[in-house]
């Protein structure tokens, strides 16, 4: 079997689905790894790097490939280039990509969506949402440190003492925890809040303070927070307001995949921060946790800099690619049966992330979305 | 006596010579602290902050003031506003400011230059060169972390291990040591080189490796390195080249006040770095340690980003101001005699930093520069 690595074409996407260093890990299961010319360039990997790793580099890498790897979904206009029954592995945000899902289904292709890999310990090494959130969380803290016109650490010098900066992190998932860890490394006083009470221990283990609000917790399935009522949201904002006002840096990371991000911080709360403070909203692309945050932009609101993230993992492209590639390779090796790649569709991981297969949409919520679309067209 | 705080007017200067928090420390020795309206704005201090601290805020703060504080030298066109015999305290790079020195001398003013405060333990708390270098060193490391398209720390995740980045720091004075400490905080592997062998122990105490080159050391006076022969420079560049090529981040901090910075790294050495590497040259304003570095600009040389520093302490304006203010206040309190500010010109610190007094240029090298200028005009 031949595996193809597709060059990314979406604006701002700098990652590549397979880094040269992992090509050899596929040697047992595939006859050829074919990479589109220039696919790794934006992530810092040359065609020559791929050749030295044992891959072939070609413009027609896709031709005859049984498995096609990419970070962003394969563009709809390229579906025709896929071999019959090819397996595509990529991120595939189904709600935004219904036309593409339909085309993959009608083409008889097997589409596996990395963000649908179950968040179980067994599948941890294939969890690309986590690995990319890890990158985004690091990046959020480094960007905040650079944008902040003051020191993060406590500094005691012959010329006096500088008090440490205060960083508030909202949402203590993978990205939040990495933002906490990085801010702590830099010596900031860090506080964090999450609707899931279980995260308190993790927050504290990183040397940060867990902000306790007098509110019921919202533990959800798969490690995600459940959505909350508007009344609870309002009350949460009220209780968070003084913590936000007191912070030099606010980093928000509360995103629920495929949904609009909850507004945790209003423009009024931002305005109550000290001038010169910095807000980093990692959820800006899905609507934003912070009112006024714009993806890919820096806006200044009442003297406070609000940085809206847009494809943040692509800002650390080489290593985000390395982690994503590891996830993809682990999934590929999970799909093997003897010397072949032959997914077992009854397997929990395969069943979880399979969107289309053999002319059908296998992912129940996607099927419902497609049906709703058809009936609304009627 | 009245002390005036002047608003800074040089492009890019965001610091202020006295922060509100230190106004009260002068209460015993001065009758009034008068601040020009808006003087602290760029550093984050409002007129109201100064009023609450007990200062007066006025457009004519300079009028009748016995001591005038600023960060940059007072502009020549404002000399006429100074009261007879006023003492000015500021940075005063004499070699670049000969016209101003002449005007201060002819006006009968006492000009004290913060960069000429002797680097002795007694004067440590007045050492503004050190305090501002401390800020610049922190900033250099944070900027490098933000510009680098990869992680600094070692990261071990379910999706694999990321190796730490390598940071090379050239010049292990105050700025260099702070750049080392901050890069270490962020988890990088740090190496450092300085021509002064004595710095090896300090470098190692921060968890960094001291790069040993087979060259004689160059210990100079006042904690600075001596200048070296062109032959030694060439050999040093040769020996440094592999270390530079191996680094993800290069931070250079080798500046000798009032002199052109030594070129430690040629364009060829930069080109040998991996694409995506980052160079931060803190000496860019005085000619640059790195060939091609431009103050206040980011240039890309063969895929390597070269960031040239320009008034780097002003990028952390509030706290750079706080440290500078502490230095200035400590110097002022050193100048007191009983309840008055009355400098003792025989005192080692005063004698060291006094440029002009009572119609004379007291600083010997400046006098020589002025004499040379006069004779070259002849």
XYZ file of C-alpha atoms in Angstrom:
756
model
C 0.000 0.000 0.000
C 1.017 3.562 -0.739
C 0.470 6.420 1.698
C 0.255 9.993 0.433
C 1.035 13.169 2.351
C -0.874 16.114 0.931
C 0.442 19.689 0.875
C -1.768 22.020 2.905
C -3.409 24.873 1.037
C -5.617 26.656 3.588
C -4.388 30.160 4.409
C -2.363 30.180 7.628
C -1.910 26.408 7.743
C 1.812 25.724 8.196
C 1.710 22.189 9.557
C 2.298 18.965 7.652
C 0.593 15.657 8.422
C 3.750 13.527 8.496
C 7.223 14.751 9.452
C 10.294 13.107 7.878
C 11.385 11.682 11.231
C 8.325 9.408 11.367
C 8.422 8.032 7.819
C 10.465 5.025 8.931
C 7.851 4.035 11.517
C 5.545 3.107 8.631
C 8.103 0.906 6.865
C 6.504 -2.350 8.063
C 2.994 -1.568 6.887
C 3.358 0.411 3.696
C 5.289 -0.064 0.499
C 5.692 3.632 -0.210
C 5.262 6.981 1.485
C 4.732 9.605 -1.218
C 4.882 13.294 -0.302
C 3.662 16.165 -2.426
C 6.542 18.461 -3.287
C 6.854 21.342 -0.793
C 4.373 19.787 1.666
C 6.694 20.254 4.650
C 8.248 23.571 3.664
C 6.184 25.846 5.945
C 6.910 23.537 8.876
C 10.636 23.565 8.170
C 11.023 20.225 6.334
C 12.447 20.158 2.817
C 11.728 17.669 0.049
C 15.291 16.482 0.549
C 14.534 15.748 4.235
C 11.696 13.472 3.090
C 13.841 11.741 0.476
C 16.552 11.080 3.025
C 13.917 9.619 5.328
C 12.987 7.124 2.635
C 9.876 8.786 1.174
C 9.319 9.649 -2.447
C 8.482 13.226 -3.383
C 6.166 13.749 -6.311
C 3.509 16.084 -7.662
C 1.159 13.129 -8.174
C 1.687 11.591 -4.708
C -2.069 11.156 -4.360
C -2.275 8.885 -7.402
C -3.134 5.344 -6.327
C -2.627 5.992 -2.609
C -4.630 3.789 -0.246
C -4.288 6.239 2.641
C -4.125 10.021 2.330
C -2.822 12.121 5.213
C -3.396 15.823 5.774
C -3.922 18.256 8.635
C -6.833 20.201 7.200
C -9.481 18.176 5.344
C -8.607 17.369 1.747
C -10.124 20.083 -0.476
C -13.379 19.043 -2.120
C -12.015 19.706 -5.615
C -9.354 17.044 -5.046
C -11.748 14.215 -4.122
C -11.714 13.130 -7.759
C -7.977 12.423 -7.486
C -8.465 9.854 -4.713
C -8.098 6.166 -5.526
C -11.292 4.113 -5.144
C -11.925 3.307 -1.485
C -9.053 5.469 -0.250
C -8.875 6.270 3.474
C -8.418 9.964 4.330
C -7.053 10.896 7.738
C -7.187 14.562 8.789
C -9.002 16.961 11.003
C -12.560 17.079 9.673
C -14.851 19.523 11.491
C -18.013 17.860 10.272
C -20.514 20.625 11.042
C -18.572 23.098 8.881
C -17.727 20.545 6.165
C -21.042 18.920 5.242
C -20.491 19.330 1.495
C -17.124 17.660 1.766
C -18.564 14.840 3.893
C -21.197 14.238 1.240
C -18.561 14.141 -1.488
C -16.418 11.681 0.487
C -19.465 9.505 1.109
C -20.558 9.588 -2.527
C -17.005 8.802 -3.656
C -17.064 5.682 -1.479
C -14.090 6.875 0.580
C -13.342 6.146 4.220
C -12.891 9.441 6.083
C -11.410 9.331 9.570
C -11.602 12.561 11.603
C -8.772 13.113 14.068
C -10.934 15.248 16.362
C -13.382 12.355 16.771
C -10.779 9.927 18.161
C -12.272 8.941 21.542
C -10.609 10.617 24.536
C -9.794 7.340 26.259
C -6.468 6.278 27.733
C -6.169 3.657 24.983
C -6.422 6.336 22.313
C -4.293 8.937 24.108
C -1.353 8.552 21.729
C -3.688 9.323 18.794
C -5.329 12.328 20.416
C -4.490 15.170 18.051
C -6.909 17.601 19.699
C -4.879 17.230 22.883
C -1.488 17.411 21.201
C -2.408 20.548 19.286
C -4.011 22.108 22.377
C -0.742 21.444 24.184
C 1.056 23.523 21.552
C -1.587 26.261 21.683
C -1.367 26.505 25.469
C 2.403 26.949 25.411
C 2.097 29.508 22.656
C -0.617 31.457 24.545
C 1.651 31.946 27.548
C 4.688 32.935 25.468
C 2.657 35.417 23.411
C 1.211 36.916 26.597
C 4.687 37.298 28.127
C 5.925 39.036 25.004
C 2.929 41.370 24.673
C 2.868 42.312 28.361
C 4.817 45.516 29.017
C 6.090 44.162 32.341
C 8.058 41.284 33.863
C 6.421 37.984 34.726
C 8.814 36.841 37.481
C 9.519 38.297 40.866
C 12.897 39.992 40.565
C 15.022 41.120 43.470
C 17.834 43.397 42.347
C 20.157 46.001 43.820
C 17.773 48.547 42.292
C 14.739 47.198 44.100
C 12.178 44.449 43.910
C 9.730 43.853 41.071
C 6.565 42.026 42.046
C 5.553 39.109 39.852
C 2.745 39.471 37.311
C -0.594 37.739 37.844
C -1.877 35.410 35.138
C -5.484 34.172 35.154
C -6.259 31.121 33.029
C -9.886 30.250 32.293
C -10.400 26.649 31.248
C -7.947 24.088 32.600
C -7.991 21.481 29.842
C -4.824 20.517 27.990
C -4.260 24.030 26.597
C -5.077 25.701 29.912
C -2.767 23.441 31.879
C 0.093 24.072 29.468
C -0.539 27.842 29.645
C -0.442 27.546 33.432
C 2.769 25.510 33.399
C 4.517 27.911 31.027
C 3.416 31.022 32.941
C 4.608 29.372 36.139
C 7.972 28.585 34.520
C 8.281 32.287 33.800
C 7.631 33.040 37.459
C 4.139 34.545 37.306
C 1.575 34.137 40.057
C -1.029 31.991 38.298
C -4.702 31.488 39.079
C -7.031 29.258 37.107
C -10.695 28.425 36.911
C -12.568 25.581 35.291
C -16.190 24.514 35.594
C -14.953 20.964 36.227
C -14.048 20.692 39.908
C -11.812 17.726 39.066
C -9.329 20.071 37.427
C -8.550 21.811 40.743
C -6.003 19.194 41.703
C -4.193 19.408 38.342
C -4.137 23.201 38.559
C -2.660 23.070 42.053
C -0.093 20.443 41.070
C 1.354 23.018 38.655
C 1.821 25.556 41.430
C -1.211 27.638 40.512
C -4.158 28.655 42.655
C -7.577 27.209 41.759
C -10.235 29.899 41.807
C -13.279 28.596 43.665
C -16.601 30.131 42.674
C -19.826 29.505 44.573
C -21.395 27.667 41.666
C -22.346 24.065 40.887
C -19.733 22.240 38.779
C -20.405 21.001 35.264
C -18.567 17.751 34.686
C -19.375 16.427 31.186
C -18.579 13.406 29.051
C -15.174 12.784 27.449
C -13.379 15.199 29.719
C -15.261 18.195 28.319
C -17.410 20.612 30.242
C -21.157 20.516 29.644
C -22.925 23.621 28.436
C -24.565 25.727 31.094
C -27.685 27.796 31.483
C -27.628 31.512 30.705
C -28.384 32.273 34.352
C -25.365 30.275 35.505
C -23.174 31.937 32.850
C -24.222 35.372 34.033
C -23.518 34.527 37.650
C -20.158 33.003 36.670
C -19.149 36.208 34.867
C -20.128 38.230 37.933
C -17.998 36.095 40.201
C -15.068 36.041 37.780
C -15.071 39.818 37.253
C -12.845 40.748 40.228
C -10.342 38.022 39.319
C -10.192 39.299 35.740
C -9.790 42.902 36.912
C -6.890 41.866 39.132
C -4.963 39.987 36.413
C -2.103 41.344 34.315
C -2.673 38.531 31.829
C -5.891 36.678 31.034
C -5.677 33.494 28.953
C -8.934 31.836 27.939
C -9.083 28.307 26.570
C -12.722 27.239 26.947
C -13.677 25.723 23.624
C -16.048 22.848 22.990
C -15.202 21.249 19.593
C -17.822 21.960 16.966
C -19.735 24.419 19.161
C -19.635 28.144 19.652
C -17.319 28.989 22.544
C -18.971 30.339 25.710
C -18.521 34.057 26.418
C -16.742 33.994 29.766
C -15.564 37.596 29.794
C -17.551 40.615 28.614
C -16.111 43.793 27.122
C -16.983 45.494 30.403
C -14.855 42.995 32.338
C -11.940 43.622 29.943
C -12.344 47.369 30.411
C -11.990 46.906 34.169
C -8.478 45.457 33.705
C -5.486 47.752 34.209
C -4.257 49.516 31.048
C -1.372 47.534 29.568
C -2.897 44.207 30.567
C -3.005 41.454 27.956
C -5.781 39.034 27.011
C -5.087 35.925 24.924
C -8.249 34.213 23.679
C -7.478 30.767 22.289
C -11.173 30.259 21.499
C -11.403 33.306 19.204
C -11.947 31.158 16.102
C -15.044 29.506 17.534
C -16.667 32.763 18.588
C -14.375 33.707 21.445
C -14.438 33.434 25.221
C -13.787 37.168 25.383
C -16.146 39.723 23.922
C -14.373 41.691 21.211
C -11.652 39.117 20.508
C -11.062 38.634 16.769
C -9.240 35.572 15.396
C -5.830 36.439 14.029
C -6.011 40.028 15.254
C -4.777 42.208 18.090
C -7.293 44.768 19.233
C -6.917 47.289 22.032
C -9.961 47.742 24.260
C -9.661 50.515 26.862
C -5.881 50.143 26.950
C -6.045 46.341 27.190
C -4.518 44.307 24.360
C -6.810 41.482 23.224
C -5.029 38.856 21.103
C -7.348 36.490 19.276
C -5.882 33.129 18.310
C -6.191 31.772 14.774
C -4.738 28.337 14.052
C -2.369 28.832 16.977
C -0.620 25.435 16.622
C 0.569 26.570 13.173
C 2.612 29.252 14.941
C 4.843 26.423 16.231
C 4.603 24.501 12.965
C 7.493 22.027 13.142
C 6.687 20.629 16.535
C 2.910 20.837 16.145
C 3.482 18.741 13.001
C 5.702 16.341 14.891
C 3.027 15.726 17.544
C 0.218 15.512 14.984
C 2.281 13.072 12.900
C 2.807 10.906 15.953
C -0.956 10.828 16.503
C -1.565 9.933 12.861
C 1.116 7.232 12.800
C -0.257 5.707 15.996
C -3.730 5.651 14.466
C -2.342 4.102 11.264
C -0.535 1.398 13.217
C -3.772 0.807 15.123
C -5.524 0.236 11.765
C -3.139 -2.499 10.721
C -4.079 -6.113 10.502
C -0.917 -8.159 10.028
C 1.070 -6.408 7.299
C -1.883 -4.456 5.953
C -3.865 -1.389 6.807
C -7.364 -2.812 7.223
C -9.562 -0.911 9.698
C -11.835 -2.924 11.943
C -14.992 -0.819 11.964
C -16.229 -2.509 15.129
C -13.190 -1.266 17.031
C -14.104 1.521 19.459
C -11.465 3.962 18.174
C -12.192 3.358 14.477
C -15.947 3.496 15.046
C -15.525 6.738 16.994
C -13.573 8.644 14.359
C -15.062 7.180 11.179
C -17.210 9.767 9.400
C -17.809 8.024 6.064
C -17.233 4.474 4.854
C -18.471 2.351 1.950
C -20.912 4.978 0.703
C -22.426 5.701 4.123
C -22.074 8.366 6.757
C -21.180 6.391 9.860
C -21.009 9.270 12.326
C -24.485 9.645 13.810
C -24.436 13.431 14.581
C -23.143 14.139 11.064
C -25.917 12.000 9.568
C -28.422 14.022 11.581
C -26.909 17.295 10.359
C -27.082 16.121 6.736
C -30.697 14.997 7.165
C -31.601 18.354 8.722
C -29.938 20.118 5.782
C -31.894 18.053 3.277
C -35.200 18.695 5.043
C -34.524 22.429 5.336
C -33.827 22.511 1.578
C -37.200 20.793 1.087
C 14.305 72.637 47.126
C 12.084 71.679 44.231
C 12.713 68.620 42.054
C 11.320 68.486 38.541
C 10.494 65.386 36.514
C 10.694 66.104 32.786
C 8.487 64.450 30.172
C 10.555 62.436 27.686
C 10.376 63.519 24.060
C 12.812 61.259 22.188
C 11.069 58.878 19.784
C 10.625 55.456 21.360
C 11.386 56.614 24.897
C 8.550 55.375 27.133
C 10.255 55.512 30.517
C 9.927 58.213 33.149
C 12.673 59.256 35.555
C 10.603 59.056 38.743
C 7.651 56.736 39.331
C 4.838 57.822 41.660
C 5.687 55.067 44.134
C 9.047 56.694 44.919
C 7.914 60.309 45.348
C 7.485 59.848 49.097
C 11.095 58.684 49.488
C 12.164 62.253 48.693
C 9.879 63.877 51.268
C 12.714 64.484 53.761
C 15.026 66.262 51.350
C 12.804 68.222 48.999
C 9.961 70.662 49.476
C 8.234 69.796 46.224
C 8.316 67.182 43.491
C 6.891 68.751 40.327
C 6.061 66.537 37.371
C 5.393 67.691 33.828
C 1.886 66.761 32.803
C 1.789 63.413 30.984
C 5.414 62.551 31.889
C 4.504 59.063 33.135
C 1.781 58.238 30.605
C 3.830 55.999 28.313
C 5.108 54.046 31.311
C 1.579 53.569 32.661
C 1.476 56.325 35.324
C -1.184 59.028 35.157
C -0.978 62.604 36.413
C -3.500 61.553 39.036
C -1.115 58.810 40.227
C 1.530 61.481 40.807
C -0.890 63.798 42.601
C -1.990 60.993 44.892
C 1.674 60.282 45.618
C 2.096 63.876 46.802
C 3.680 65.432 43.716
C 2.421 68.481 41.887
C 1.697 68.217 38.180
C 2.350 71.295 36.085
C 3.395 72.390 32.623
C 6.081 74.627 34.130
C 7.496 72.001 36.508
C 11.003 72.953 35.426
C 10.615 76.520 36.633
C 12.828 77.149 39.635
C 13.725 73.489 40.160
C 17.079 72.804 41.816
C 17.241 69.269 40.486
C 15.869 68.097 37.151
C 15.318 64.398 36.508
C 14.968 62.696 33.150
C 15.878 59.437 31.464
C 17.241 60.835 28.207
C 19.350 64.011 28.472
C 17.345 67.192 28.707
C 16.945 68.600 25.165
C 19.390 71.388 24.362
C 16.585 73.821 23.530
C 15.288 73.529 27.093
C 18.576 74.443 28.812
C 17.368 78.052 28.942
C 14.458 76.959 31.156
C 16.773 75.617 33.856
C 17.196 77.600 37.065
C 20.722 78.961 37.656
C 23.015 76.209 38.967
C 20.391 73.483 38.533
C 21.532 69.864 38.768
C 20.422 67.614 35.905
C 20.370 63.871 36.450
C 19.845 61.628 33.413
C 21.622 59.319 31.058
C 24.102 61.503 29.186
C 26.125 59.662 26.523
C 28.839 62.291 26.402
C 30.499 61.319 23.131
C 27.200 61.726 21.247
C 26.112 64.812 23.183
C 29.059 67.195 23.035
C 26.927 70.188 22.031
C 24.627 69.579 24.960
C 27.563 69.173 27.350
C 28.933 72.510 26.162
C 25.555 74.185 26.706
C 25.233 72.715 30.198
C 28.764 73.864 31.022
C 28.180 77.346 29.653
C 24.893 77.596 31.538
C 26.738 76.838 34.785
C 24.682 73.730 35.422
C 25.736 70.576 37.209
C 25.143 67.591 34.937
C 25.342 64.119 36.458
C 25.399 61.198 34.007
C 23.810 57.995 35.259
C 26.008 55.821 33.021
C 29.124 57.242 34.661
C 28.173 56.160 38.195
C 31.142 53.985 39.227
C 30.453 50.246 39.149
C 31.430 49.702 42.772
C 29.487 47.820 45.439
C 28.857 51.124 47.215
C 27.175 52.550 44.127
C 25.329 49.387 43.130
C 21.929 50.760 44.119
C 22.495 53.740 41.798
C 23.705 51.682 38.843
C 21.172 52.461 36.137
C 23.224 50.832 33.393
C 22.897 47.566 35.305
C 19.222 47.975 36.136
C 18.307 48.782 32.553
C 20.503 45.941 31.236
C 18.629 43.643 33.588
C 15.374 44.660 31.880
C 16.905 44.307 28.414
C 18.215 40.814 29.176
C 14.786 39.596 30.313
C 13.175 41.153 27.282
C 15.717 39.580 24.903
C 14.859 36.082 26.097
C 11.093 36.651 25.996
C 11.263 38.137 22.492
C 13.388 35.207 21.318
C 10.901 32.695 22.769
C 8.033 34.440 21.010
C 9.805 34.746 17.649
C 11.103 31.167 17.653
C 8.735 28.831 15.783
C 9.418 26.022 18.275
C 9.193 25.173 21.966
C 11.920 26.116 24.398
C 11.333 23.421 27.043
C 11.699 19.684 26.845
C 8.142 18.320 26.659
C 7.177 14.730 27.224
C 3.621 14.047 26.095
C 1.451 11.111 25.118
C 2.132 12.207 21.536
C 5.901 12.006 21.897
C 8.837 13.947 23.225
C 9.941 17.375 22.095
C 13.624 18.138 22.609
C 14.457 21.459 24.255
C 15.717 24.376 22.190
C 19.335 25.531 22.466
C 20.006 29.163 23.366
C 23.487 30.665 22.968
C 24.184 33.899 24.848
C 27.267 35.937 23.957
C 28.328 38.350 26.683
C 27.527 37.378 30.249
C 27.201 40.780 31.887
C 23.980 41.838 33.598
C 21.881 41.597 30.411
C 23.454 38.309 29.382
C 22.958 36.722 32.787
C 19.311 37.777 32.840
C 18.812 36.406 29.306
C 20.389 33.150 30.485
C 18.195 32.985 33.589
C 15.006 33.660 31.637
C 15.835 31.154 28.897
C 16.618 28.593 31.599
C 13.265 29.326 33.282
C 11.622 28.490 29.977
C 13.474 25.180 29.910
C 15.965 25.787 27.107
C 19.439 24.278 27.055
C 21.585 27.392 27.456
C 25.227 27.974 26.568
C 27.066 31.217 27.118
C 30.410 32.779 26.305
C 32.190 35.817 27.671
C 35.755 37.010 27.193
C 35.986 37.409 30.981
C 36.794 33.991 32.451
C 35.401 35.168 35.787
C 31.886 35.021 34.350
C 32.073 31.230 33.913
C 31.041 30.602 37.486
C 28.025 32.942 37.253
C 26.958 31.328 34.002
C 27.163 27.862 35.531
C 25.309 28.941 38.670
C 22.306 29.686 36.430
C 22.303 26.167 35.020
C 23.938 27.104 31.735
C 27.075 25.720 30.137
C 30.066 28.042 29.785
C 31.589 27.790 26.342
C 35.368 27.536 26.654
C 37.372 28.805 23.712
C 41.118 28.309 23.380
C 41.826 32.014 23.673
C 43.377 34.313 26.288
C 40.787 36.081 28.470
C 40.293 39.834 28.480
C 39.421 41.006 31.963
C 39.064 44.812 31.975
C 38.352 47.580 34.460
C 34.946 48.210 36.023
C 33.637 44.776 35.168
C 33.813 45.459 31.427
C 35.751 43.521 28.876
C 38.759 45.180 27.258
C 38.882 45.626 23.527
C 40.771 43.011 21.609
C 43.023 42.807 18.588
C 41.547 42.088 15.173
C 43.489 38.811 15.062
C 41.938 37.654 18.325
C 38.462 38.738 17.124
C 38.834 36.726 13.957
C 39.970 33.633 15.838
C 37.113 34.090 18.331
C 34.565 34.199 15.497
C 36.081 31.045 14.025
C 35.825 29.208 17.319
C 32.298 30.482 18.006
C 30.980 29.552 14.548
C 30.019 25.930 15.330
C 28.275 27.007 18.554
C 26.295 29.644 16.655
C 25.364 27.150 13.926
C 24.098 24.733 16.536
C 21.858 27.249 18.348
C 18.123 27.738 17.840
C 18.418 31.149 19.504
C 21.409 33.483 19.637
C 21.302 36.431 22.046
C 24.186 38.896 21.928
C 24.786 41.451 24.664
C 28.397 42.587 24.200
C 28.283 46.361 24.360
C 30.918 48.697 25.774
C 29.253 52.016 26.752
C 30.213 54.849 24.437
C 32.067 52.558 22.015
C 31.096 50.724 18.854
C 30.025 47.176 19.739
C 32.369 44.387 18.604
C 31.181 42.253 15.681
C 31.047 38.795 17.252
C 28.983 37.095 14.571
C 29.325 37.601 10.813
C 26.525 37.311 8.260
C 28.135 34.056 7.164
C 27.824 32.637 10.696
C 24.148 33.658 10.772
C 23.572 31.979 7.417
C 24.957 28.732 8.855
C 22.172 28.638 11.470
C 19.123 26.458 10.774
C 16.235 28.233 8.990
C 13.723 29.417 11.583
C 16.429 30.233 14.126
C 16.247 33.583 15.901
C 18.967 36.118 16.663
C 18.421 38.905 19.211
C 21.142 41.560 19.124
C 20.915 43.846 22.157
C 23.917 45.813 20.909
C 22.277 46.773 17.600
C 22.110 50.455 18.540
C 25.849 50.735 19.054
C 26.734 49.064 15.767
C 25.640 45.536 16.538
C 27.334 42.321 17.636
C 25.749 40.607 14.650
C 26.433 41.632 11.080
C 23.209 42.772 9.436
C 21.321 43.554 12.667
C 19.406 46.840 12.469
C 18.187 48.651 15.595
C 14.400 48.525 15.909
C 14.019 46.167 12.958
C 13.489 42.513 12.212
C 15.371 41.297 9.180
C 15.460 37.789 7.765
C 18.871 36.561 6.629
C 18.875 33.142 4.910
C 15.755 32.097 6.822
C 17.117 33.338 10.160
C 15.235 36.130 11.916
C 17.572 38.851 13.209
C 15.937 41.157 15.754
C 17.866 44.330 16.481
C 17.204 45.999 19.816
C 16.406 49.713 20.054
C 15.863 51.180 23.517
C 14.882 47.736 24.726
C 14.225 48.785 28.357
C 11.434 51.051 27.037
C 9.620 47.889 25.941
C 9.050 47.161 29.638
C 8.490 50.803 30.486
C 6.799 50.713 33.885
C 9.295 48.492 35.570
C 12.334 49.854 33.740
C 11.157 53.229 35.091
C 10.733 51.812 38.566
C 14.307 50.489 38.616
C 15.738 53.643 37.059
C 13.822 55.775 39.564
C 15.265 53.738 42.410
C 18.751 54.391 41.061
C 18.043 58.104 40.748
C 16.500 58.384 44.216
C 19.447 56.521 45.735
C 21.826 58.925 44.009
C 19.774 61.915 45.199
C 19.812 60.642 48.773
C 23.568 60.152 48.412
C 23.850 63.825 47.406
C 22.159 65.071 50.554
C 23.955 66.854 53.289
C 21.639 67.129 56.286
C 18.273 68.272 54.911
C 19.683 69.597 51.670
C 20.848 68.301 48.337
C 24.442 69.489 48.262
C 26.807 67.263 46.285
C 30.306 66.689 47.626
C 32.392 66.827 44.473
C 35.268 65.038 46.200
C 33.066 61.998 46.799
C 34.051 59.099 44.541
C 30.517 58.564 43.179
C 29.801 62.240 42.548
C 33.236 62.797 41.014
C 32.730 59.764 38.796
C 29.386 60.804 37.291
C 29.784 64.584 37.229
C 30.144 65.807 33.658
C 29.806 69.570 34.152
C 29.845 71.790 37.243
C 30.356 75.483 37.916
C 31.177 76.327 34.321
C 33.666 73.496 33.866
C 33.675 70.093 32.271
C 34.762 67.812 35.102
C 34.784 64.528 33.202
C 38.293 64.115 31.799
C 37.459 62.020 28.667
C 34.680 64.471 27.750
C 37.085 67.391 28.160
C 39.477 65.606 25.808
C 36.714 65.038 23.253
C 35.716 68.701 23.370
C 39.332 69.802 22.985
C 39.781 67.460 20.012
C 36.630 68.904 18.445
C 37.885 72.449 18.875
C 41.276 71.625 17.377
C 39.721 69.804 14.434
C 37.550 72.868 13.761
C 40.733 74.936 13.753
